[in-house]
Short mmCIF file of N, CA, C and O in Angstrom, two decimals:
data_model
loop_
_atom_site.label_atom_id
_atom_site.label_comp_id
_atom_site.label_asym_id
_atom_site.label_seq_id
_atom_site.Cartn_x
_atom_site.Cartn_y
_atom_site.Cartn_z
N MET A 475 0.82 -0.94 0.43
CA MET A 475 -0.11 -0.09 0.08
C MET A 475 0.85 0.97 0.10
O MET A 475 1.11 2.22 -1.05
N LEU A 476 1.66 1.80 1.11
CA LEU A 476 2.64 2.40 1.23
C LEU A 476 3.84 2.43 0.32
O LEU A 476 4.34 1.44 1.16
N ARG A 477 4.10 2.82 -0.61
CA ARG A 477 5.22 2.67 -1.41
C ARG A 477 6.66 3.30 -1.03
O ARG A 477 7.50 3.07 -0.90
N GLY A 478 6.07 4.63 -0.26
CA GLY A 478 7.43 5.47 -0.02
C GLY A 478 7.06 7.04 -0.16
O GLY A 478 5.95 7.39 -0.70
N PHE A 479 8.00 7.44 0.80
CA PHE A 479 7.45 9.12 0.69
C PHE A 479 7.82 9.73 -0.92
O PHE A 479 8.28 9.20 -1.70
N ALA A 480 6.66 10.15 -1.70
CA ALA A 480 6.65 10.84 -2.38
C ALA A 480 7.23 12.18 -3.03
O ALA A 480 7.88 12.90 -3.08
N THR A 481 5.54 13.29 -2.23
CA THR A 481 6.31 14.28 -1.65
C THR A 481 5.33 15.44 -1.04
O THR A 481 4.27 14.70 -0.57
N ILE A 482 6.12 16.19 0.17
CA ILE A 482 5.39 16.84 1.00
C ILE A 482 5.35 18.16 0.61
O ILE A 482 6.19 19.11 -0.31
N SER A 483 4.12 18.62 1.37
CA SER A 483 3.77 20.19 0.98
C SER A 483 3.26 21.13 1.84
O SER A 483 3.21 21.05 2.66
N PHE A 484 4.46 21.96 1.56
CA PHE A 484 4.24 23.48 2.29
C PHE A 484 3.61 24.08 2.04
O PHE A 484 3.71 25.09 1.17
N TRP A 485 2.50 25.57 3.01
CA TRP A 485 1.99 26.10 2.63
C TRP A 485 3.32 27.35 2.84
O TRP A 485 3.75 27.52 3.89
N ALA A 486 2.61 28.34 1.95
CA ALA A 486 3.11 30.15 2.41
C ALA A 486 2.54 30.88 1.95
O ALA A 486 2.22 30.61 0.84
N ASP A 487 2.52 31.89 3.07
CA ASP A 487 1.94 33.57 2.19
C ASP A 487 2.57 34.34 1.55
O ASP A 487 1.96 34.76 0.08
N ASP A 488 4.02 33.90 1.39
CA ASP A 488 4.80 34.35 0.41
C ASP A 488 5.79 33.38 -0.62
O ASP A 488 6.38 33.19 0.47
N LEU A 489 4.96 33.42 -1.15
CA LEU A 489 5.64 31.84 -2.34
C LEU A 489 6.88 32.45 -2.36
O LEU A 489 7.53 31.48 -2.67
N GLU A 490 7.19 33.68 -3.13
CA GLU A 490 8.55 33.73 -3.53
C GLU A 490 9.63 33.92 -2.43
O GLU A 490 10.52 33.28 -2.85
N ALA A 491 9.06 33.93 -1.18
CA ALA A 491 10.22 34.49 -0.20
C ALA A 491 10.31 32.90 0.41
O ALA A 491 11.22 32.64 0.24
N ALA A 492 9.41 32.08 0.09
CA ALA A 492 9.72 30.67 0.86
C ALA A 492 10.01 29.73 -0.53
O ALA A 492 11.13 29.67 -0.46
N ARG A 493 10.33 30.01 -1.79
CA ARG A 493 11.16 29.85 -2.98
C ARG A 493 12.60 30.26 -2.67
O ARG A 493 13.59 29.09 -2.89
N ASP A 494 13.03 31.24 -2.69
CA ASP A 494 14.42 31.91 -2.30
C ASP A 494 14.76 31.01 -1.07
O ASP A 494 16.33 30.95 -0.99
N TRP A 495 13.99 30.85 0.02
CA TRP A 495 14.59 30.47 1.14
C TRP A 495 15.19 28.38 1.38
O TRP A 495 15.95 28.80 1.08
N TYR A 496 14.50 28.07 0.74
CA TYR A 496 14.12 26.90 0.34
C TYR A 496 15.45 26.69 -0.88
O TYR A 496 15.80 25.44 -0.36
N ALA A 497 15.72 27.21 -1.21
CA ALA A 497 16.45 27.39 -3.07
C ALA A 497 18.10 27.41 -2.32
O ALA A 497 18.65 26.93 -2.39
N GLU A 498 18.02 28.21 -1.21
CA GLU A 498 19.22 28.79 -0.19
C GLU A 498 19.20 27.47 0.21
O GLU A 498 20.67 26.90 0.54
N LEU A 499 18.50 27.11 1.31
CA LEU A 499 18.52 25.87 2.21
C LEU A 499 19.27 24.54 0.98
O LEU A 499 20.11 24.22 1.46
N LEU A 500 18.46 24.04 0.77
CA LEU A 500 18.96 23.12 -0.79
C LEU A 500 19.84 23.54 -1.32
O LEU A 500 21.04 21.84 -2.06
N GLY A 501 20.50 24.21 -1.91
CA GLY A 501 21.22 24.66 -3.10
C GLY A 501 21.27 24.03 -3.79
O GLY A 501 21.25 24.04 -5.44
N VAL A 502 19.56 24.10 -4.64
CA VAL A 502 19.12 23.89 -6.46
C VAL A 502 17.86 24.92 -6.07
O VAL A 502 17.29 25.13 -5.24
N GLN A 503 17.52 25.46 -7.64
CA GLN A 503 16.69 26.28 -7.55
C GLN A 503 15.23 24.80 -8.17
O GLN A 503 15.78 23.31 -8.03
N PRO A 504 13.94 25.50 -8.06
CA PRO A 504 12.63 24.17 -8.02
C PRO A 504 13.06 23.87 -9.64
O PRO A 504 13.76 24.56 -10.22
N TYR A 505 13.00 22.47 -9.64
CA TYR A 505 12.19 21.68 -11.17
C TYR A 505 11.29 21.80 -11.99
O TYR A 505 11.44 21.82 -13.00
N PHE A 506 10.13 22.46 -10.42
CA PHE A 506 9.07 22.64 -11.21
C PHE A 506 8.21 23.98 -10.62
O PHE A 506 8.18 23.60 -9.97
N SER A 507 7.17 23.91 -11.41
CA SER A 507 6.39 25.41 -11.39
C SER A 507 4.29 25.03 -12.09
O SER A 507 4.65 24.71 -13.17
N VAL A 508 3.90 25.93 -10.88
CA VAL A 508 2.33 25.60 -11.85
C VAL A 508 2.32 27.39 -11.47
O VAL A 508 2.13 27.34 -10.40
N ALA A 509 1.34 27.93 -12.19
CA ALA A 509 0.71 29.43 -11.84
C ALA A 509 -0.75 28.70 -11.18
O ALA A 509 -0.80 27.78 -11.79
N GLY A 510 -0.93 29.59 -10.55
CA GLY A 510 -2.34 29.38 -10.43
C GLY A 510 -3.12 29.66 -12.02
O GLY A 510 -2.66 30.89 -12.55
N PRO A 511 -4.53 30.38 -11.35
CA PRO A 511 -5.34 30.64 -12.02
C PRO A 511 -5.68 32.01 -12.86
O PRO A 511 -6.01 32.46 -13.33
N ASP A 512 -5.15 32.31 -12.10
CA ASP A 512 -4.54 34.19 -11.96
C ASP A 512 -3.29 34.18 -12.58
O ASP A 512 -2.91 35.67 -12.69
N GLY A 513 -2.68 33.52 -13.11
CA GLY A 513 -1.48 33.51 -13.97
C GLY A 513 0.00 33.58 -12.71
O GLY A 513 0.93 33.24 -13.27
N ARG A 514 -0.43 33.73 -11.35
CA ARG A 514 0.28 33.77 -10.45
C ARG A 514 1.16 32.75 -9.94
O ARG A 514 0.68 31.66 -10.10
N ALA A 515 2.36 32.32 -9.61
CA ALA A 515 3.27 31.75 -9.39
C ALA A 515 2.23 31.06 -8.06
O ALA A 515 1.47 31.47 -7.21
N GLY A 516 1.82 29.71 -8.04
CA GLY A 516 1.12 28.94 -7.16
C GLY A 516 1.60 27.63 -6.60
O GLY A 516 1.55 27.64 -5.52
N TYR A 517 2.85 27.38 -7.04
CA TYR A 517 3.79 25.94 -6.44
C TYR A 517 4.69 25.86 -7.26
O TYR A 517 5.27 26.20 -8.43
N TYR A 518 5.64 25.77 -6.22
CA TYR A 518 6.83 25.03 -6.95
C TYR A 518 7.38 23.85 -6.48
O TYR A 518 7.16 23.67 -4.78
N GLU A 519 8.21 23.44 -6.44
CA GLU A 519 8.66 22.31 -6.86
C GLU A 519 10.35 21.43 -6.47
O GLU A 519 10.79 21.98 -7.57
N PHE A 520 10.79 20.91 -4.89
CA PHE A 520 12.04 20.93 -5.40
C PHE A 520 12.70 19.54 -5.16
O PHE A 520 11.27 18.71 -4.93
N ARG A 521 13.40 19.02 -6.23
CA ARG A 521 13.37 17.64 -5.77
C ARG A 521 14.98 17.49 -4.94
O ARG A 521 15.99 18.02 -4.69
N ALA A 522 15.20 17.10 -3.21
CA ALA A 522 16.66 16.62 -2.39
C ALA A 522 16.56 15.87 -2.19
O ALA A 522 15.18 14.84 -1.77
N GLY A 523 18.07 15.37 -1.81
CA GLY A 523 18.15 14.35 -0.62
C GLY A 523 18.77 13.07 -2.47
O GLY A 523 18.43 13.01 -3.07
N ASP A 524 18.77 12.23 -1.19
CA ASP A 524 19.74 10.82 -2.40
C ASP A 524 18.73 10.19 -2.92
O ASP A 524 19.05 9.74 -3.73
N TYR A 525 17.63 10.44 -2.60
CA TYR A 525 16.87 9.97 -3.29
C TYR A 525 15.46 10.10 -4.36
O TYR A 525 14.71 10.46 -4.78
N GLU A 526 16.23 11.80 -4.45
CA GLU A 526 15.51 12.93 -4.81
C GLU A 526 13.96 13.19 -4.58
O GLU A 526 12.74 12.83 -5.52
N HIS A 527 13.50 13.36 -3.23
CA HIS A 527 12.62 13.56 -2.34
C HIS A 527 11.97 14.75 -2.97
O HIS A 527 12.77 15.20 -3.13
N GLU A 528 10.81 14.96 -3.03
CA GLU A 528 10.03 16.01 -3.87
C GLU A 528 9.65 17.04 -2.37
O GLU A 528 8.91 16.14 -1.42
N LEU A 529 9.66 18.18 -2.67
CA LEU A 529 9.33 19.22 -1.60
C LEU A 529 8.64 20.11 -2.40
O LEU A 529 9.24 21.41 -3.25
N GLY A 530 7.26 20.51 -1.74
CA GLY A 530 6.18 21.40 -2.64
C GLY A 530 6.06 22.39 -2.02
O GLY A 530 5.76 22.16 -1.02
N LEU A 531 6.19 23.57 -2.18
CA LEU A 531 5.21 25.17 -2.24
C LEU A 531 4.37 25.33 -2.43
O LEU A 531 4.46 25.89 -3.59
N ILE A 532 3.41 25.43 -1.55
CA ILE A 532 2.09 26.00 -2.06
C ILE A 532 1.06 27.76 -1.67
O ILE A 532 1.97 27.47 -0.57
N ASP A 533 1.61 28.27 -2.65
CA ASP A 533 0.49 29.46 -2.02
C ASP A 533 -0.45 29.11 -1.46
O ASP A 533 -1.69 28.65 -1.05
N ALA A 534 0.14 29.65 0.07
CA ALA A 534 -1.50 29.82 0.70
C ALA A 534 -2.63 30.05 0.56
O ALA A 534 -3.89 29.58 1.07
N ARG A 535 -3.20 30.99 -0.73
CA ARG A 535 -3.98 31.02 -0.76
C ARG A 535 -5.09 29.36 -1.13
O ARG A 535 -6.09 30.02 -1.56
N PHE A 536 -4.58 29.20 -1.47
CA PHE A 536 -4.74 27.31 -2.22
C PHE A 536 -4.93 26.56 -1.08
O PHE A 536 -5.25 25.58 -1.11
N ARG A 537 -4.61 26.70 0.33
CA ARG A 537 -4.88 26.39 1.62
C ARG A 537 -6.20 25.57 1.43
O ARG A 537 -7.12 26.58 1.34
N PRO A 538 -6.74 24.36 1.74
CA PRO A 538 -7.82 23.84 1.53
C PRO A 538 -9.09 24.27 2.93
O PRO A 538 -8.05 24.67 3.95
N ALA A 539 -9.80 24.99 3.16
CA ALA A 539 -10.67 25.77 3.71
C ALA A 539 -10.98 24.40 4.73
O ALA A 539 -10.94 23.89 4.94
N GLY A 540 -10.74 25.21 5.81
CA GLY A 540 -10.83 24.20 7.26
C GLY A 540 -9.51 23.88 7.61
O GLY A 540 -9.17 23.53 8.94
N HIS A 541 -8.34 23.81 6.89
CA HIS A 541 -6.98 23.40 7.13
C HIS A 541 -6.45 24.55 7.72
O HIS A 541 -5.90 25.81 7.68
N ALA A 542 -6.35 24.50 9.06
CA ALA A 542 -5.32 25.76 10.34
C ALA A 542 -3.72 25.84 9.81
O ALA A 542 -2.64 25.25 8.72
N ALA A 543 -4.06 26.95 9.30
CA ALA A 543 -2.84 28.05 9.66
C ALA A 543 -1.64 27.60 10.45
O ALA A 543 -2.44 28.04 11.67
N GLY A 544 -0.27 27.99 10.41
CA GLY A 544 0.50 27.85 11.76
C GLY A 544 0.93 26.24 11.25
O GLY A 544 0.59 25.39 10.98
N PRO A 545 2.18 26.29 12.45
CA PRO A 545 2.70 25.01 12.85
C PRO A 545 1.39 23.97 13.39
O PRO A 545 1.02 24.23 14.31
N GLY A 546 1.83 22.39 13.11
CA GLY A 546 0.79 21.19 13.20
C GLY A 546 0.91 20.48 12.70
O GLY A 546 2.10 20.20 11.20
N GLY A 547 0.44 19.35 13.11
CA GLY A 547 -0.12 17.94 12.49
C GLY A 547 1.12 17.46 12.62
O GLY A 547 1.77 17.09 13.48
N ALA A 548 1.66 15.78 11.54
CA ALA A 548 2.55 15.16 11.69
C ALA A 548 3.59 16.43 11.07
O ALA A 548 4.23 17.25 10.30
N VAL A 549 4.95 15.69 11.90
CA VAL A 549 6.70 16.04 11.39
C VAL A 549 7.02 14.99 10.94
O VAL A 549 7.21 13.57 10.13
N MET A 550 7.64 15.47 9.25
CA MET A 550 8.51 14.88 8.37
C MET A 550 10.07 15.33 9.12
O MET A 550 10.17 16.54 8.41
N TYR A 551 10.56 13.98 9.04
CA TYR A 551 11.90 14.58 9.26
C TYR A 551 13.56 14.11 8.32
O TYR A 551 12.34 12.96 7.37
N TRP A 552 13.53 14.65 7.76
CA TRP A 552 14.35 14.47 6.69
C TRP A 552 15.84 13.93 7.80
O TRP A 552 16.30 14.39 8.07
N HIS A 553 16.32 13.02 7.10
CA HIS A 553 17.74 12.52 7.65
C HIS A 553 18.87 13.63 7.30
O HIS A 553 19.10 14.40 6.16
N VAL A 554 20.05 13.84 8.13
CA VAL A 554 20.72 14.74 8.18
C VAL A 554 22.34 14.25 8.38
O VAL A 554 21.88 13.42 9.48
N ASP A 555 23.72 14.56 7.95
CA ASP A 555 24.54 13.77 8.21
C ASP A 555 25.28 13.94 9.51
O ASP A 555 26.24 13.57 10.55
N ASP A 556 24.61 15.63 9.53
CA ASP A 556 25.45 16.83 10.71
C ASP A 556 23.84 17.09 12.07
O ASP A 556 24.08 18.15 11.14
N LEU A 557 23.21 16.88 12.68
CA LEU A 557 22.59 16.85 12.86
C LEU A 557 22.57 18.58 13.52
O LEU A 557 21.09 19.47 12.87
N GLU A 558 23.60 18.73 14.52
CA GLU A 558 24.07 19.85 15.31
C GLU A 558 24.33 21.02 14.68
O GLU A 558 23.34 21.84 14.08
N ALA A 559 24.79 20.74 13.20
CA ALA A 559 25.34 21.66 12.20
C ALA A 559 23.89 21.93 11.38
O ALA A 559 23.34 23.29 11.55
N ALA A 560 23.24 21.48 11.59
CA ALA A 560 21.83 21.49 10.91
C ALA A 560 20.93 21.83 11.27
O ALA A 560 20.63 22.83 10.94
N VAL A 561 20.63 22.15 12.01
CA VAL A 561 19.58 22.87 13.07
C VAL A 561 20.24 24.43 13.05
O VAL A 561 19.54 24.57 12.99
N ALA A 562 21.68 24.34 13.30
CA ALA A 562 22.51 26.06 13.61
C ALA A 562 22.17 26.46 12.26
O ALA A 562 21.84 27.53 12.08
N ARG A 563 22.45 25.90 11.30
CA ARG A 563 21.81 26.79 9.64
C ARG A 563 21.08 27.06 9.24
O ARG A 563 20.63 27.98 9.50
N LEU A 564 19.87 26.02 9.46
CA LEU A 564 18.27 26.35 10.22
C LEU A 564 17.94 27.47 10.54
O LEU A 564 17.23 28.92 10.36
N LEU A 565 18.37 27.95 11.87
CA LEU A 565 18.32 28.81 13.29
C LEU A 565 18.79 29.72 11.84
O LEU A 565 18.41 31.29 12.89
N SER A 566 19.68 29.90 11.69
CA SER A 566 20.83 30.72 11.47
C SER A 566 20.14 31.67 10.18
O SER A 566 20.16 33.14 9.80
N MET A 567 19.23 30.92 9.45
CA MET A 567 18.82 31.13 8.55
C MET A 567 17.34 32.11 8.80
O MET A 567 16.57 32.23 8.37
N GLY A 568 16.72 32.09 10.15
CA GLY A 568 15.94 32.92 9.74
C GLY A 568 14.65 31.44 11.25
O GLY A 568 13.68 31.72 11.61
N ALA A 569 15.00 30.22 10.21
CA ALA A 569 13.59 29.29 11.48
C ALA A 569 13.70 29.79 13.08
O ALA A 569 15.09 29.77 13.78
N ARG A 570 12.59 28.69 13.19
CA ARG A 570 12.85 29.01 15.42
C ARG A 570 12.58 27.98 15.24
O ARG A 570 12.26 26.68 15.47
N THR A 571 13.10 26.72 16.90
CA THR A 571 13.06 26.16 17.31
C THR A 571 11.48 25.47 17.36
O THR A 571 11.26 26.45 17.94
N HIS A 572 10.94 24.32 17.30
CA HIS A 572 9.85 23.89 17.11
C HIS A 572 10.61 22.47 18.17
O HIS A 572 9.46 22.91 19.56
N GLU A 573 11.24 21.69 18.06
CA GLU A 573 11.66 20.92 19.38
C GLU A 573 12.95 21.04 19.03
O GLU A 573 13.72 20.47 18.48
N LYS A 574 13.81 20.70 20.31
CA LYS A 574 15.03 20.39 20.20
C LYS A 574 15.68 19.39 20.25
O LYS A 574 14.92 18.53 20.25
N ILE A 575 16.67 19.26 19.63
CA ILE A 575 17.98 17.98 19.19
C ILE A 575 17.32 17.09 21.20
O ILE A 575 17.36 17.24 21.92
N THR A 576 16.33 16.02 20.40
CA THR A 576 16.47 14.90 21.11
C THR A 576 16.88 13.39 20.53
O THR A 576 16.82 12.90 19.96
N GLU A 577 17.15 12.93 21.47
CA GLU A 577 18.01 11.26 21.44
C GLU A 577 16.32 10.59 21.65
O GLU A 577 15.52 10.80 23.18
N ARG A 578 15.93 9.90 21.15
CA ARG A 578 14.76 8.68 20.97
C ARG A 578 15.62 7.45 21.29
O ARG A 578 15.81 6.60 20.55
N GLY A 579 15.12 7.55 22.97
CA GLY A 579 15.94 5.38 22.93
C GLY A 579 17.27 5.91 23.00
O GLY A 579 18.26 6.09 22.31
N GLU A 580 17.97 5.89 24.11
CA GLU A 580 19.37 5.87 24.46
C GLU A 580 20.53 4.74 23.89
O GLU A 580 19.76 3.27 23.79
N GLY A 581 21.24 5.01 23.02
CA GLY A 581 22.33 4.39 22.45
C GLY A 581 21.06 4.19 20.74
O GLY A 581 22.04 3.11 20.58
N THR A 582 20.27 4.18 20.74
CA THR A 582 19.74 3.97 19.01
C THR A 582 20.47 4.69 18.53
O THR A 582 20.23 4.05 16.73
N GLY A 583 20.72 5.88 18.33
CA GLY A 583 21.32 6.63 17.14
C GLY A 583 20.34 7.40 16.70
O GLY A 583 20.55 8.21 15.45
N PHE A 584 18.76 7.11 16.65
CA PHE A 584 17.95 7.89 16.77
C PHE A 584 18.00 9.34 17.54
O PHE A 584 17.52 9.26 17.99
N VAL A 585 17.61 10.59 16.60
CA VAL A 585 18.26 11.65 17.11
C VAL A 585 17.51 12.51 16.43
O VAL A 585 17.56 12.65 15.25
N THR A 586 16.52 12.98 16.74
CA THR A 586 15.14 14.03 16.01
C THR A 586 15.25 15.45 16.46
O THR A 586 15.90 16.09 17.63
N ALA A 587 14.94 16.82 16.07
CA ALA A 587 15.41 18.03 16.27
C ALA A 587 13.90 18.55 14.76
O ALA A 587 14.08 17.97 13.89
N SER A 588 13.44 19.94 15.53
CA SER A 588 12.49 20.58 14.28
C SER A 588 12.29 21.60 14.59
O SER A 588 12.69 22.14 16.15
N VAL A 589 11.93 22.17 13.66
CA VAL A 589 11.93 23.46 13.54
C VAL A 589 11.47 24.64 12.29
O VAL A 589 10.31 23.89 11.92
N ILE A 590 10.56 25.00 13.08
CA ILE A 590 9.66 26.55 12.53
C ILE A 590 10.24 26.94 11.16
O ILE A 590 10.74 28.42 11.74
N ASP A 591 9.86 27.12 9.94
CA ASP A 591 10.23 27.69 8.66
C ASP A 591 9.92 28.55 8.76
O ASP A 591 8.47 29.49 9.62
N PRO A 592 10.61 30.28 8.06
CA PRO A 592 9.82 31.41 8.00
C PRO A 592 8.48 31.77 7.99
O PRO A 592 8.04 32.70 7.75
N PHE A 593 7.77 30.15 7.46
CA PHE A 593 6.94 30.54 6.54
C PHE A 593 5.15 29.90 7.67
O PHE A 593 4.46 29.74 7.00
N GLY A 594 6.10 28.84 8.67
CA GLY A 594 5.00 28.79 9.44
C GLY A 594 5.34 27.13 9.51
O GLY A 594 4.33 26.84 9.96
N ASN A 595 5.95 26.56 8.89
CA ASN A 595 5.84 24.82 8.55
C ASN A 595 6.85 24.45 9.66
O ASN A 595 8.00 25.06 9.59
N VAL A 596 6.41 23.16 10.14
CA VAL A 596 7.34 21.96 10.61
C VAL A 596 8.20 21.87 9.46
O VAL A 596 8.47 20.79 8.82
N LEU A 597 9.71 21.76 10.02
CA LEU A 597 10.39 21.49 9.15
C LEU A 597 11.27 20.32 10.48
O LEU A 597 11.92 20.86 11.12
N GLY A 598 11.16 19.06 10.05
CA GLY A 598 12.25 18.01 10.99
C GLY A 598 12.96 17.64 10.49
O GLY A 598 13.54 17.46 9.54
N VAL A 599 14.35 17.39 10.78
CA VAL A 599 15.65 16.84 10.72
C VAL A 599 16.07 16.13 11.31
O VAL A 599 15.25 15.67 12.77
N MET A 600 16.72 14.75 11.26
CA MET A 600 17.31 13.86 12.00
C MET A 600 18.35 13.06 11.70
O MET A 600 18.87 13.01 10.41
N SER A 601 18.56 12.43 12.80
CA SER A 601 19.95 11.57 12.64
C SER A 601 19.69 10.23 12.84
O SER A 601 19.00 9.89 13.75
N ASN A 602 19.67 9.19 11.74
CA ASN A 602 19.27 7.88 12.08
C ASN A 602 19.85 6.80 10.69
O ASN A 602 19.44 6.53 9.77
N PRO A 603 20.22 5.80 11.87
CA PRO A 603 20.63 4.74 11.01
C PRO A 603 20.50 4.22 10.37
O PRO A 603 20.91 3.04 9.82
N HIS A 604 18.81 3.83 10.34
CA HIS A 604 18.33 3.05 9.44
C HIS A 604 17.91 4.02 8.15
O HIS A 604 18.40 2.48 7.44
N TYR A 605 18.44 4.61 7.09
CA TYR A 605 18.22 5.51 6.52
C TYR A 605 20.04 5.02 5.88
O TYR A 605 19.52 4.35 5.02
N LEU A 606 20.60 5.67 6.89
CA LEU A 606 22.14 4.91 6.02
C LEU A 606 22.00 3.71 5.87
O LEU A 606 22.46 3.09 4.98
N ASP A 607 21.80 2.48 6.85
CA ASP A 607 21.11 1.08 6.34
C ASP A 607 20.95 0.74 4.85
O ASP A 607 21.08 0.11 4.04
N VAL A 608 19.86 1.62 4.78
CA VAL A 608 18.89 1.08 3.59
C VAL A 608 20.03 1.91 2.22
O VAL A 608 19.78 1.09 1.89
N LEU A 609 20.00 3.12 2.80
CA LEU A 609 20.84 3.95 1.27
C LEU A 609 22.38 3.28 1.49
O LEU A 609 22.68 2.60 -0.24
N ALA A 610 22.61 2.23 2.03
CA ALA A 610 24.19 1.53 1.58
C ALA A 610 23.55 -0.03 1.00
O ALA A 610 24.27 -0.76 0.08
N LYS A 611 22.45 -0.15 1.70
CA LYS A 611 21.59 -1.60 0.52
C LYS A 611 21.84 -1.32 -0.51
O LYS A 611 21.45 -1.75 -1.54
N ALA A 612 21.01 0.18 -1.14
CA ALA A 612 21.12 0.59 -2.28
C ALA A 612 21.52 0.72 -3.59
O ALA A 612 21.83 0.54 -4.05
N ALA A 613 23.12 0.97 -3.02
CA ALA A 613 24.60 1.72 -3.47
C ALA A 613 24.45 0.04 -4.64
O ALA A 613 24.63 -0.98 -3.97
N PRO A 614 25.09 0.73 -5.90
CA PRO A 614 24.91 -0.16 -6.77
C PRO A 614 26.13 -0.97 -6.30
O PRO A 614 27.14 -0.84 -5.64
N ARG A 615 26.13 -1.95 -6.74
CA ARG A 615 27.48 -3.49 -6.46
C ARG A 615 28.73 -3.80 -6.64
O ARG A 615 28.43 -3.34 -8.08
#
């Protein structure tokens, strides 16, 4: 049924500022964009990470009715090689702490943190040994 992470979408009241912020964070420009019915940008999409997962940015004017604005809901964690450095970089870029660096089970190697980006979305980062195991298994032999 669930085959793998495909796209995570974040809302932004200022879509152009969000595009620029994530382009700086990821070091790439969006590879895909769609205009809204009024001709203004409505959506930008980036590919990021080892498996080119998709990060979509949607103009908040298209937020579904009843969808709460502001941080909340599920947290999607992205594996990073240096958690402390990643959190420091995010904070230096204007994100604010959502959840401080937290070890998840003593000695397991699973350590998480999350920030709220300047557009009100929760962005999780994680040191995850399972991710590295999967990546090693997928490497060409």
